[in-house]
Amino acid sequence: MSKNSSVLSRVTDSAVVRRTKSVAKDTTGVAKQLLRSTGKAAWIAGTSFLILVVPLIIAMDREQQINELESQQANILGTPSAHSIPLAN
Amino acid sequence: MATMVPPIPTSDEKKNHDVKVDYSNLPCPIPFEELHREAMMSLKPELFEGCRFDFTKMLNHKFSLNHSVSMGPIEIPSQSAEVIKIPTSNYEFGATFIDHPRLVLLGRLLTDGRLTARLKYDMLENLTLKANAQLTSEPHMSQGMMNLDYKGKDFRTQFQLGNGALLGASYIQSVTNHLSLGGEVFWAGQHRKSGVGYAARYNTDKMVATGQVASTGMVLLSYVQKVSEKVSLATDLMCNYLSRDVTASFGYDYILRQCRLRGKVDSNGVCAAYLEERLNMGLNFILSAELDHKKKDYKFGFGLTVGE
């Protein structure tokens, strides 16, 4: 038993194991930090996108739809309509 | 909400401008204090937090009343980095008299005791008197200001007189068809401060570039590119030499048929958007959002404007 434990302690105390342990600890630390900062960056980018770009896309899409509708109506009526169509939304 | 986009001239006109500058027939420049107005329009929308409701009633074609209710937190300036907000609610009553185009009288009264009065009167064809007053219930916070503007053929000049022995003068002159240069001096007797400032503005139909320096250490550069009649992109850079802070921002301004959308990002980590949606004639819906990632301060607001 004592021989066994001494072998175990010799293994755990060996330089290789100790270095492996510290490297593993460092790697997990760095990975955690990286994950956290990536998450933060993603959060900032995502919320900024939501605020700045999403309304723009929606507004431009609707504008295009109105334009299409207008040109369609102009085609049907055969006269170019100068005014916008009042939309009740 | 007027669009500031001038009509695009034909190429013939442009060529003529390029060939020869008629120095005796230059256009009148923009007033000195409105030098950055295109950039301000897209980069400084009136962001707010909470809810607001504005109602304007025209009693006749010269006189109108307006009522406005706003509710929401208000930020209190503090030394610490933390943001302190207290909830407030306000009602504002206002009256406006416009005798177009010579006289404008405007008064606003808030429930917290603030009173704002404004006057603009064209005394002569070229001479305009402007007066502003703000009265509050707190002592030493009331302000008064009087401006005298003279508009020449290719220059503008302004004299300013305010309380606290504030004196100021500014002058701006068109140098070529596109370029105008100006300067200002001011003296604040109460704070024993004085200063001078210089500004330049270059505008064509597609872009506006301005620069301003003042002896207070402020440097402001702005550039606006009009991509089309409905879209403009703006960027500005503001440095304060004495307090050593620099801010750069970039913004867009989309004027669509049913809405106007403005957005900006700046180097302090703040991004903001302001949407004005026209629901019906005289009925506007406003959405305002501002995210300050650095301070973790998020402001959202919505509002309704009725009548105009």
Short mmCIF file of C-alpha atoms in Angstrom, two decimals:
data_model
loop_
_atom_site.label_atom_id
_atom_site.label_comp_id
_atom_site.label_asym_id
_atom_site.label_seq_id
_atom_site.Cartn_x
_atom_site.Cartn_y
_atom_site.Cartn_z
CA MET A 1 0.00 0.00 0.00
CA SER A 2 2.71 2.35 1.01
CA LYS A 3 4.66 1.36 -2.07
CA ASN A 4 1.56 1.94 -4.13
CA SER A 5 0.97 5.42 -2.73
CA SER A 6 4.56 6.32 -3.11
CA VAL A 7 4.35 5.31 -6.77
CA LEU A 8 1.19 7.39 -7.14
CA SER A 9 2.71 10.38 -5.45
CA ARG A 10 5.83 9.97 -7.50
CA VAL A 11 3.69 9.97 -10.65
CA THR A 12 1.60 12.98 -9.63
CA ASP A 13 4.62 14.88 -8.44
CA SER A 14 6.57 14.21 -11.60
CA ALA A 15 7.46 17.23 -13.72
CA VAL A 16 5.55 15.97 -16.74
CA VAL A 17 2.29 15.60 -14.89
CA ARG A 18 2.70 18.91 -13.16
CA ARG A 19 3.38 20.66 -16.45
CA THR A 20 0.45 18.94 -18.13
CA LYS A 21 -1.77 20.05 -15.28
CA SER A 22 -0.68 23.66 -15.46
CA VAL A 23 -1.00 23.71 -19.26
CA ALA A 24 -4.50 22.25 -19.00
CA LYS A 25 -5.43 24.85 -16.41
CA ASP A 26 -4.08 27.65 -18.57
CA THR A 27 -5.87 26.36 -21.65
CA THR A 28 -9.21 26.16 -19.90
CA GLY A 29 -8.66 29.64 -18.48
CA VAL A 30 -7.86 31.10 -21.88
CA ALA A 31 -10.74 29.23 -23.50
CA LYS A 32 -13.14 30.55 -20.87
CA GLN A 33 -11.89 34.09 -21.33
CA LEU A 34 -12.10 33.76 -25.08
CA LEU A 35 -15.62 32.39 -24.89
CA ARG A 36 -16.68 35.17 -22.57
CA SER A 37 -15.23 37.94 -24.73
CA THR A 38 -16.63 36.38 -27.90
CA GLY A 39 -20.01 36.20 -26.23
CA LYS A 40 -19.75 39.84 -25.20
CA ALA A 41 -18.73 40.90 -28.70
CA ALA A 42 -21.55 38.88 -30.20
CA TRP A 43 -24.01 40.47 -27.79
CA ILE A 44 -22.84 43.99 -28.66
CA ALA A 45 -22.84 43.27 -32.38
CA GLY A 46 -26.23 41.59 -32.22
CA THR A 47 -27.99 44.30 -30.25
CA SER A 48 -26.43 47.03 -32.36
CA PHE A 49 -27.56 45.23 -35.49
CA LEU A 50 -31.04 44.94 -34.07
CA ILE A 51 -31.18 48.66 -33.41
CA LEU A 52 -29.43 50.01 -36.49
CA VAL A 53 -29.99 47.65 -39.37
CA VAL A 54 -33.22 45.73 -38.79
CA PRO A 55 -35.50 48.82 -38.90
CA LEU A 56 -33.67 49.94 -42.04
CA ILE A 57 -34.28 46.64 -43.78
CA ILE A 58 -37.96 46.66 -42.83
CA ALA A 59 -38.44 50.26 -43.94
CA MET A 60 -36.69 49.75 -47.27
CA ASP A 61 -38.58 46.56 -47.94
CA ARG A 62 -41.88 48.31 -47.37
CA GLU A 63 -40.82 51.21 -49.54
CA GLN A 64 -40.04 48.81 -52.33
CA GLN A 65 -43.40 47.11 -51.92
CA ILE A 66 -45.18 50.45 -52.17
CA ASN A 67 -43.22 51.31 -55.28
CA GLU A 68 -44.07 47.99 -56.87
CA LEU A 69 -47.74 48.41 -56.05
CA GLU A 70 -47.68 51.86 -57.52
CA SER A 71 -46.06 50.79 -60.76
CA GLN A 72 -48.52 47.91 -61.00
CA GLN A 73 -51.43 50.29 -60.59
CA ALA A 74 -49.93 52.65 -63.09
CA ASN A 75 -49.71 49.78 -65.55
CA ILE A 76 -53.32 48.81 -64.98
CA LEU A 77 -54.65 52.33 -65.21
CA GLY A 78 -52.24 53.31 -67.93
CA THR A 79 -51.45 56.62 -66.28
CA PRO A 80 -48.44 57.37 -64.15
CA SER A 81 -49.64 58.31 -60.68
CA ALA A 82 -47.68 61.18 -59.22
CA HIS A 83 -48.96 60.87 -55.69
CA SER A 84 -48.40 58.10 -53.26
CA ILE A 85 -51.20 55.80 -52.36
CA PRO A 86 -52.52 56.45 -48.90
CA LEU A 87 -52.03 53.25 -47.00
CA ALA A 88 -53.97 52.53 -43.87
CA ASN A 89 -51.78 50.40 -41.69
CA MET B 1 -38.97 67.25 -40.88
CA ALA B 2 -38.17 69.23 -43.99
CA THR B 3 -35.67 67.64 -46.28
CA MET B 4 -32.52 69.64 -46.67
CA VAL B 5 -31.68 68.26 -50.07
CA PRO B 6 -31.45 70.94 -52.74
CA PRO B 7 -32.52 70.16 -56.30
CA ILE B 8 -29.76 68.67 -58.38
CA PRO B 9 -28.76 71.08 -61.13
CA THR B 10 -28.20 70.01 -64.67
CA SER B 11 -24.71 69.29 -65.93
CA ASP B 12 -24.67 72.45 -68.05
CA GLU B 13 -25.08 74.62 -65.01
CA LYS B 14 -22.35 72.77 -63.23
CA LYS B 15 -19.92 73.27 -66.08
CA ASN B 16 -20.55 76.99 -66.06
CA HIS B 17 -19.81 77.14 -62.35
CA ASP B 18 -16.58 75.30 -62.79
CA VAL B 19 -15.37 77.49 -65.63
CA LYS B 20 -15.64 80.86 -63.97
CA VAL B 21 -16.51 82.12 -60.53
CA ASP B 22 -18.46 85.33 -60.52
CA TYR B 23 -17.08 86.92 -57.37
CA SER B 24 -19.55 89.78 -57.40
CA ASN B 25 -22.47 87.41 -57.41
CA LEU B 26 -21.81 84.84 -54.70
CA PRO B 27 -24.60 83.06 -52.83
CA CYS B 28 -25.48 84.01 -49.27
CA PRO B 29 -23.84 81.64 -46.79
CA ILE B 30 -25.53 79.71 -44.04
CA PRO B 31 -25.72 81.40 -40.61
CA PHE B 32 -22.63 80.78 -38.50
CA GLU B 33 -24.41 78.85 -35.76
CA GLU B 34 -26.07 76.58 -38.32
CA LEU B 35 -22.82 75.64 -40.02
CA HIS B 36 -23.07 71.99 -39.10
CA ARG B 37 -26.78 71.67 -39.60
CA GLU B 38 -26.75 68.82 -42.13
CA ALA B 39 -24.44 66.76 -39.94
CA MET B 40 -26.45 67.59 -36.83
CA MET B 41 -29.66 66.58 -38.58
CA SER B 42 -28.47 63.03 -39.08
CA LEU B 43 -26.15 62.66 -36.10
CA LYS B 44 -28.10 64.38 -33.33
CA PRO B 45 -31.72 63.31 -33.35
CA GLU B 46 -33.76 64.22 -30.28
CA LEU B 47 -33.41 60.94 -28.46
CA PHE B 48 -35.58 60.48 -25.41
CA GLU B 49 -36.49 57.86 -22.88
CA GLY B 50 -39.97 56.88 -21.82
CA CYS B 51 -43.19 57.99 -23.40
CA ARG B 52 -44.24 61.27 -24.89
CA PHE B 53 -47.36 62.62 -26.47
CA ASP B 54 -47.58 65.88 -28.39
CA PHE B 55 -50.73 67.50 -29.57
CA THR B 56 -50.83 70.64 -31.68
CA LYS B 57 -54.02 72.46 -32.39
CA MET B 58 -54.17 75.24 -34.95
CA LEU B 59 -56.73 77.78 -33.76
CA ASN B 60 -56.35 79.85 -36.89
CA HIS B 61 -53.67 80.10 -39.53
CA LYS B 62 -51.46 82.26 -37.30
CA PHE B 63 -52.03 80.97 -33.82
CA SER B 64 -51.59 77.47 -32.48
CA LEU B 65 -51.61 75.82 -29.08
CA ASN B 66 -49.76 72.73 -28.16
CA HIS B 67 -49.95 70.30 -25.30
CA SER B 68 -47.30 67.78 -24.57
CA VAL B 69 -47.03 65.07 -21.95
CA SER B 70 -43.84 63.19 -21.24
CA MET B 71 -43.19 60.42 -18.78
CA GLY B 72 -40.01 58.57 -18.12
CA PRO B 73 -36.74 58.52 -16.25
CA ILE B 74 -34.41 61.49 -16.41
CA GLU B 75 -30.70 61.13 -15.97
CA ILE B 76 -29.06 63.10 -13.18
CA PRO B 77 -25.53 64.28 -13.77
CA SER B 78 -23.23 62.69 -11.22
CA GLN B 79 -19.53 62.35 -10.57
CA SER B 80 -19.52 58.58 -10.46
CA ALA B 81 -19.52 56.38 -13.53
CA GLU B 82 -22.86 54.93 -12.58
CA VAL B 83 -25.96 56.33 -14.18
CA ILE B 84 -28.54 57.70 -11.78
CA LYS B 85 -32.07 58.11 -13.04
CA ILE B 86 -35.18 59.40 -11.39
CA PRO B 87 -38.67 58.93 -12.78
CA THR B 88 -40.40 62.13 -13.80
CA SER B 89 -43.53 63.22 -15.54
CA ASN B 90 -44.15 66.52 -17.15
CA TYR B 91 -46.85 68.45 -18.88
CA GLU B 92 -45.97 71.28 -21.19
CA PHE B 93 -48.30 73.92 -22.48
CA GLY B 94 -47.25 76.06 -25.37
CA ALA B 95 -48.54 78.79 -27.59
CA THR B 96 -47.12 79.81 -30.95
CA PHE B 97 -47.93 82.84 -33.01
CA ILE B 98 -46.54 83.00 -36.52
CA ASP B 99 -47.15 85.99 -38.71
CA HIS B 100 -45.38 84.60 -41.70
CA PRO B 101 -42.67 85.53 -42.49
CA ARG B 102 -41.97 88.52 -40.26
CA LEU B 103 -42.83 87.60 -36.71
CA VAL B 104 -42.62 84.44 -34.65
CA LEU B 105 -43.58 84.34 -30.99
CA LEU B 106 -43.31 81.18 -28.98
CA GLY B 107 -43.95 80.38 -25.35
CA ARG B 108 -43.66 77.13 -23.42
CA LEU B 109 -44.63 76.49 -19.82
CA LEU B 110 -43.77 73.30 -17.95
CA THR B 111 -45.32 71.98 -14.77
CA ASP B 112 -41.96 72.08 -12.96
CA GLY B 113 -41.95 75.85 -13.32
CA ARG B 114 -39.79 76.31 -16.38
CA LEU B 115 -40.85 78.94 -18.84
CA THR B 116 -39.33 79.39 -22.26
CA ALA B 117 -40.04 82.32 -24.49
CA ARG B 118 -38.73 82.97 -27.95
CA LEU B 119 -39.09 85.85 -30.36
CA LYS B 120 -38.00 86.32 -33.93
CA TYR B 121 -38.78 89.55 -35.66
CA ASP B 122 -37.63 90.86 -39.03
CA MET B 123 -37.13 94.53 -38.30
CA LEU B 124 -35.94 95.36 -41.79
CA GLU B 125 -35.59 93.20 -44.84
CA ASN B 126 -32.06 92.23 -43.88
CA LEU B 127 -32.09 92.77 -40.14
CA THR B 128 -33.55 90.17 -37.80
CA LEU B 129 -33.96 90.35 -34.06
CA LYS B 130 -34.02 87.11 -32.10
CA ALA B 131 -34.56 86.82 -28.39
CA ASN B 132 -34.61 83.79 -26.13
CA ALA B 133 -35.44 83.61 -22.47
CA GLN B 134 -35.59 80.71 -20.08
CA LEU B 135 -36.94 81.24 -16.58
CA THR B 136 -36.76 78.58 -13.90
CA SER B 137 -37.82 78.37 -10.30
CA GLU B 138 -34.23 77.65 -9.25
CA PRO B 139 -32.17 80.76 -8.54
CA HIS B 140 -29.36 81.73 -10.94
CA MET B 141 -30.51 79.31 -13.60
CA SER B 142 -32.60 81.71 -15.62
CA GLN B 143 -31.16 82.76 -18.93
CA GLY B 144 -31.75 85.46 -21.43
CA MET B 145 -30.21 86.01 -24.84
CA MET B 146 -30.64 88.49 -27.65
CA ASN B 147 -29.33 88.18 -31.19
CA LEU B 148 -29.20 90.71 -33.96
CA ASP B 149 -28.64 89.19 -37.39
CA TYR B 150 -27.74 91.05 -40.52
CA LYS B 151 -27.93 89.27 -43.82
CA GLY B 152 -25.94 90.74 -46.66
CA LYS B 153 -25.73 89.66 -50.26
CA ASP B 154 -22.89 87.21 -49.77
CA PHE B 155 -22.25 87.43 -46.05
CA ARG B 156 -24.02 87.22 -42.71
CA THR B 157 -23.15 88.79 -39.43
CA GLN B 158 -24.57 88.41 -35.95
CA PHE B 159 -24.29 90.20 -32.63
CA GLN B 160 -25.17 88.39 -29.46
CA LEU B 161 -26.00 89.75 -26.04
CA GLY B 162 -26.82 87.53 -23.09
CA ASN B 163 -27.11 87.61 -19.35
CA GLY B 164 -23.97 87.04 -17.30
CA ALA B 165 -22.35 89.76 -19.45
CA LEU B 166 -22.12 87.50 -22.47
CA LEU B 167 -21.16 89.29 -25.65
CA GLY B 168 -20.53 87.71 -28.99
CA ALA B 169 -20.20 88.45 -32.65
CA SER B 170 -19.81 86.30 -35.71
CA TYR B 171 -19.26 86.85 -39.39
CA ILE B 172 -19.41 84.49 -42.33
CA GLN B 173 -18.55 85.23 -45.92
CA SER B 174 -18.88 83.29 -49.14
CA VAL B 175 -15.48 83.05 -50.78
CA THR B 176 -16.42 81.04 -53.84
CA ASN B 177 -19.67 79.47 -54.91
CA HIS B 178 -19.02 76.48 -52.72
CA LEU B 179 -16.72 77.69 -49.99
CA SER B 180 -17.55 80.00 -47.13
CA LEU B 181 -15.32 81.10 -44.28
CA GLY B 182 -16.30 82.58 -40.97
CA GLY B 183 -15.12 83.67 -37.58
CA GLU B 184 -16.53 84.49 -34.18
CA VAL B 185 -15.48 86.22 -30.99
CA PHE B 186 -17.13 85.99 -27.61
CA TRP B 187 -16.65 87.32 -24.13
CA ALA B 188 -18.33 85.93 -21.06
CA GLY B 189 -17.90 88.53 -18.36
CA GLN B 190 -19.26 86.46 -15.50
CA HIS B 191 -16.79 83.63 -15.99
CA ARG B 192 -14.01 85.95 -17.18
CA LYS B 193 -13.58 84.00 -20.37
CA SER B 194 -13.15 85.05 -23.92
CA GLY B 195 -12.39 83.29 -27.12
CA VAL B 196 -12.22 83.31 -30.86
CA GLY B 197 -13.26 80.69 -33.35
CA TYR B 198 -12.88 80.07 -37.04
CA ALA B 199 -14.92 77.95 -39.36
CA ALA B 200 -14.96 76.83 -42.93
CA ARG B 201 -17.67 75.15 -44.91
CA TYR B 202 -17.52 73.62 -48.33
CA ASN B 203 -20.73 72.46 -49.91
CA THR B 204 -21.70 71.11 -53.25
CA ASP B 205 -24.92 69.40 -54.23
CA LYS B 206 -23.55 66.03 -53.23
CA MET B 207 -21.57 66.75 -50.10
CA VAL B 208 -21.02 69.17 -47.26
CA ALA B 209 -17.75 69.41 -45.36
CA THR B 210 -17.28 71.71 -42.41
CA GLY B 211 -14.52 72.43 -39.97
CA GLN B 212 -14.49 74.59 -36.90
CA VAL B 213 -11.81 75.47 -34.36
CA ALA B 214 -12.17 77.60 -31.28
CA SER B 215 -9.69 78.90 -28.75
CA THR B 216 -11.56 76.92 -26.07
CA GLY B 217 -9.74 73.90 -27.49
CA MET B 218 -12.67 72.56 -29.44
CA VAL B 219 -12.14 71.16 -32.91
CA LEU B 220 -15.11 69.92 -34.89
CA LEU B 221 -14.97 68.35 -38.31
CA SER B 222 -17.94 66.98 -40.14
CA TYR B 223 -18.68 65.52 -43.50
CA VAL B 224 -22.04 64.69 -45.06
CA GLN B 225 -22.42 62.77 -48.26
CA LYS B 226 -25.79 62.90 -49.98
CA VAL B 227 -25.99 59.53 -51.65
CA SER B 228 -29.35 60.30 -53.18
CA GLU B 229 -32.25 62.62 -52.56
CA LYS B 230 -33.47 60.38 -49.79
CA VAL B 231 -30.30 59.06 -48.28
CA SER B 232 -27.44 60.87 -46.66
CA LEU B 233 -24.48 59.58 -44.72
CA ALA B 234 -22.73 61.71 -42.16
CA THR B 235 -19.62 61.47 -40.08
CA ASP B 236 -18.07 63.81 -37.59
CA LEU B 237 -15.04 64.09 -35.38
CA MET B 238 -15.04 66.19 -32.25
CA CYS B 239 -11.90 66.79 -30.20
CA ASN B 240 -11.43 68.83 -27.12
CA TYR B 241 -7.83 69.78 -26.81
CA LEU B 242 -8.02 70.78 -23.14
CA SER B 243 -10.05 67.90 -21.71
CA ARG B 244 -8.40 65.46 -24.13
CA ASP B 245 -11.48 63.69 -25.26
CA VAL B 246 -12.15 62.72 -28.81
CA THR B 247 -15.39 61.42 -30.23
CA ALA B 248 -16.03 60.23 -33.73
CA SER B 249 -19.41 59.21 -34.99
CA PHE B 250 -21.00 57.90 -38.11
CA GLY B 251 -24.65 58.07 -39.01
CA TYR B 252 -27.19 57.59 -41.72
CA ASP B 253 -30.38 59.43 -42.52
CA TYR B 254 -33.03 57.78 -44.67
CA ILE B 255 -36.06 59.75 -45.70
CA LEU B 256 -38.61 57.34 -47.07
CA ARG B 257 -42.16 57.96 -48.13
CA GLN B 258 -43.78 56.96 -44.89
CA CYS B 259 -40.98 57.24 -42.43
CA ARG B 260 -37.70 58.84 -41.63
CA LEU B 261 -35.00 56.74 -40.05
CA ARG B 262 -31.81 58.00 -38.50
CA GLY B 263 -29.10 55.88 -36.96
CA LYS B 264 -25.65 56.52 -35.60
CA VAL B 265 -22.72 54.79 -33.95
CA ASP B 266 -19.99 56.59 -32.10
CA SER B 267 -16.60 55.83 -30.67
CA ASN B 268 -17.90 55.89 -27.07
CA GLY B 269 -19.73 52.67 -27.80
CA VAL B 270 -23.12 54.28 -28.18
CA CYS B 271 -25.41 53.33 -30.97
CA ALA B 272 -28.74 55.00 -31.46
CA ALA B 273 -31.66 54.96 -33.82
CA TYR B 274 -34.60 57.27 -34.25
CA LEU B 275 -37.63 56.38 -36.33
CA GLU B 276 -40.40 58.77 -37.26
CA GLU B 277 -43.27 56.95 -38.87
CA ARG B 278 -46.11 58.75 -40.56
CA LEU B 279 -49.21 56.78 -39.76
CA ASN B 280 -51.65 59.23 -41.22
CA MET B 281 -51.84 62.89 -42.15
CA GLY B 282 -50.79 64.76 -39.02
CA LEU B 283 -50.23 61.62 -37.02
CA ASN B 284 -46.67 60.58 -36.40
CA PHE B 285 -45.32 57.72 -34.38
CA ILE B 286 -41.83 58.03 -32.95
CA LEU B 287 -39.50 55.31 -31.74
CA SER B 288 -36.19 56.13 -30.14
CA ALA B 289 -33.50 53.75 -29.01
CA GLU B 290 -30.08 54.35 -27.58
CA LEU B 291 -27.66 51.68 -26.40
CA ASP B 292 -24.62 52.68 -24.40
CA HIS B 293 -22.62 49.48 -24.32
CA LYS B 294 -19.88 50.90 -22.17
CA LYS B 295 -22.07 52.20 -19.36
CA LYS B 296 -24.70 49.52 -19.88
CA ASP B 297 -27.26 52.26 -20.16
CA TYR B 298 -30.13 51.42 -22.46
CA LYS B 299 -32.77 53.98 -23.33
CA PHE B 300 -35.92 53.30 -25.25
CA GLY B 301 -38.74 55.66 -25.94
CA PHE B 302 -41.89 55.89 -27.93
CA GLY B 303 -44.11 58.80 -28.72
CA LEU B 304 -47.03 60.08 -30.69
CA THR B 305 -47.32 63.45 -32.40
CA VAL B 306 -50.77 64.61 -33.38
CA GLY B 307 -51.45 67.61 -35.57
CA GLU B 308 -48.97 69.91 -37.24
#
